[in-house]
Coordinates of N, CA and C in Angstrom, one line a residue:
X1 N -63.0 -6.2 58.2 CA -63.3 -6.2 56.8 C -64.2 -7.3 56.5
X2 N -65.2 -7.0 55.7 CA -66.1 -8.0 55.2 C -66.0 -8.1 53.7
X3 N -66.2 -9.2 53.1 CA -66.2 -9.4 51.7 C -67.5 -9.8 51.2
X4 N -68.0 -9.1 50.2 CA -69.3 -9.4 49.5 C -69.0 -9.7 48.1
X5 N -69.4 -10.9 47.6 CA -69.2 -11.2 46.2 C -70.5 -10.9 45.5
X6 N -70.4 -10.0 44.5 CA -71.6 -9.6 43.8 C -71.4 -9.8 42.3
X7 N -72.6 -9.9 41.6 CA -72.6 -9.9 40.2 C -73.1 -8.6 39.6
X8 N -73.0 -8.4 38.3 CA -73.6 -7.1 37.8 C -75.0 -7.0 38.1
X9 N -75.8 -8.1 38.3 CA -77.2 -8.0 38.6 C -77.4 -7.4 40.0
X10 N -76.4 -7.4 40.9 CA -76.6 -7.0 42.3 C -76.3 -5.5 42.5
X11 N -75.9 -4.8 41.5 CA -75.5 -3.4 41.6 C -76.6 -2.5 42.3
X12 N -77.8 -2.7 41.8 CA -78.9 -1.8 42.4 C -79.1 -2.1 43.9
X13 N -79.0 -3.4 44.2 CA -79.1 -3.8 45.6 C -78.0 -3.2 46.4
X14 N -76.8 -3.3 45.9 CA -75.6 -2.8 46.5 C -75.7 -1.3 46.8
X15 N -76.2 -0.5 45.8 CA -76.4 0.9 46.0 C -77.5 1.2 47.0
X16 N -78.5 0.3 47.1 CA -79.5 0.5 48.2 C -78.9 0.3 49.5
X17 N -78.1 -0.7 49.7 CA -77.4 -1.0 50.9 C -76.5 0.2 51.3
X18 N -75.8 0.7 50.4 CA -74.9 1.9 50.6 C -75.7 3.1 51.1
X19 N -76.9 3.3 50.5 CA -77.8 4.4 50.9 C -78.3 4.2 52.3
X20 N -78.6 2.9 52.6 CA -79.1 2.6 54.0 C -78.1 2.8 55.1
X21 N -76.8 2.5 54.8 CA -75.8 2.6 55.8 C -75.1 3.9 55.7
X22 N -75.3 4.7 54.7 CA -74.7 6.0 54.6 C -73.2 5.9 54.3
X23 N -72.8 4.9 53.7 CA -71.3 4.7 53.3 C -71.2 4.1 52.0
X24 N -70.3 4.6 51.2 CA -70.0 4.0 49.9 C -68.9 2.9 50.1
X25 N -69.3 1.7 49.7 CA -68.3 0.6 49.8 C -67.3 0.6 48.8
X26 N -66.1 0.2 49.1 CA -65.0 0.3 48.1 C -64.8 -1.1 47.4
X27 N -64.5 -1.0 46.2 CA -64.3 -2.3 45.4 C -62.9 -2.8 45.6
X28 N -62.8 -4.0 45.8 CA -61.5 -4.7 45.9 C -61.3 -5.7 44.8
X29 N -60.4 -5.4 43.9 CA -60.2 -6.3 42.7 C -59.5 -7.5 43.2
X30 N -59.8 -8.7 42.6 CA -59.2 -9.9 43.0 C -58.8 -10.7 41.7
X31 N -57.8 -11.5 41.8 CA -57.3 -12.4 40.7 C -58.2 -13.6 40.6
X32 N -58.9 -13.8 39.5 CA -59.9 -14.9 39.4 C -59.2 -16.2 39.6
X33 N -58.0 -16.4 39.1 CA -57.3 -17.7 39.2 C -57.0 -18.0 40.7
X34 N -56.7 -16.9 41.5 CA -56.5 -17.1 42.9 C -57.8 -17.6 43.6
X35 N -58.9 -17.0 43.2 CA -60.2 -17.3 43.8 C -60.5 -18.8 43.5
X36 N -60.3 -19.2 42.3 CA -60.6 -20.6 41.9 C -59.8 -21.5 42.7
X37 N -58.5 -21.2 43.0 CA -57.6 -22.1 43.8 C -58.2 -22.2 45.2
X38 N -58.5 -21.0 45.8 CA -59.0 -21.0 47.1 C -60.4 -21.8 47.3
X39 N -61.3 -21.6 46.3 CA -62.5 -22.3 46.3 C -62.4 -23.8 46.2
X40 N -61.4 -24.2 45.4 CA -61.1 -25.6 45.3 C -60.6 -26.2 46.6
X41 N -59.7 -25.4 47.3 CA -59.2 -25.9 48.6 C -60.4 -26.0 49.6
X42 N -61.3 -25.0 49.6 CA -62.4 -25.0 50.5 C -63.3 -26.2 50.2
X43 N -63.6 -26.5 48.9 CA -64.4 -27.6 48.5 C -63.9 -28.9 49.0
X44 N -62.5 -29.1 48.9 CA -61.9 -30.3 49.3 C -62.0 -30.5 50.8
X45 N -61.7 -29.4 51.5 CA -61.7 -29.4 53.0 C -63.2 -29.7 53.5
X46 N -64.2 -29.1 52.8 CA -65.6 -29.4 53.2 C -65.9 -30.8 53.0
X47 N -65.5 -31.4 51.8 CA -65.8 -32.8 51.5 C -65.2 -33.7 52.5
X48 N -63.9 -33.4 52.9 CA -63.2 -34.3 53.8 C -63.9 -34.2 55.2
X49 N -64.3 -33.1 55.6 CA -65.0 -32.9 56.9 C -66.4 -33.7 56.9
X50 N -67.1 -33.6 55.7 CA -68.3 -34.4 55.6 C -68.1 -35.9 55.7
X51 N -67.0 -36.3 55.1 CA -66.7 -37.8 55.1 C -66.4 -38.2 56.5
X52 N -65.6 -37.4 57.3 CA -65.3 -37.8 58.6 C -66.6 -37.8 59.5
X53 N -67.5 -36.9 59.3 CA -68.7 -36.9 60.0 C -69.6 -38.1 59.7
X54 N -69.6 -38.5 58.4 CA -70.3 -39.7 58.0 C -69.7 -40.9 58.7
X55 N -68.4 -41.0 58.8 CA -67.7 -42.1 59.4 C -68.1 -42.3 60.9
X56 N -68.4 -41.2 61.5 CA -68.7 -41.2 63.0 C -70.2 -41.3 63.2
X57 N -71.0 -41.5 62.1 CA -72.4 -41.5 62.2 C -73.0 -40.2 62.9
X58 N -72.3 -39.1 62.6 CA -72.7 -37.8 63.2 C -74.2 -37.5 62.9
X59 N -74.6 -37.8 61.7 CA -76.0 -37.4 61.3 C -77.1 -38.3 61.8
X60 N -76.7 -39.4 62.4 CA -77.7 -40.4 62.9 C -78.4 -39.9 64.1
X61 N -79.7 -40.0 64.2 CA -80.5 -39.6 65.4 C -80.4 -40.7 66.4
X62 N -80.3 -40.3 67.7 CA -80.3 -41.3 68.7 C -81.7 -41.6 69.2

C-alpha cells in the first residue's frame, strides 16, 4: 500500500495518474487529529536525529 496526500488542487493530476496506470485509486479517510499527532512525533524524531548528527560533526567535510 502507498499513501498519497493530496489537496483539492491535485485532483486533475490524480485523475491523469489514474488514467495512465489504468486503475482508479481508492480514497482512505483519516482522522486529522491522528495525523497531527503522528506528524508531531515525526518532527521531534527528525530534530533529535539532526541534533545527534550535529554532535558527531557528521556534516563536516574531511
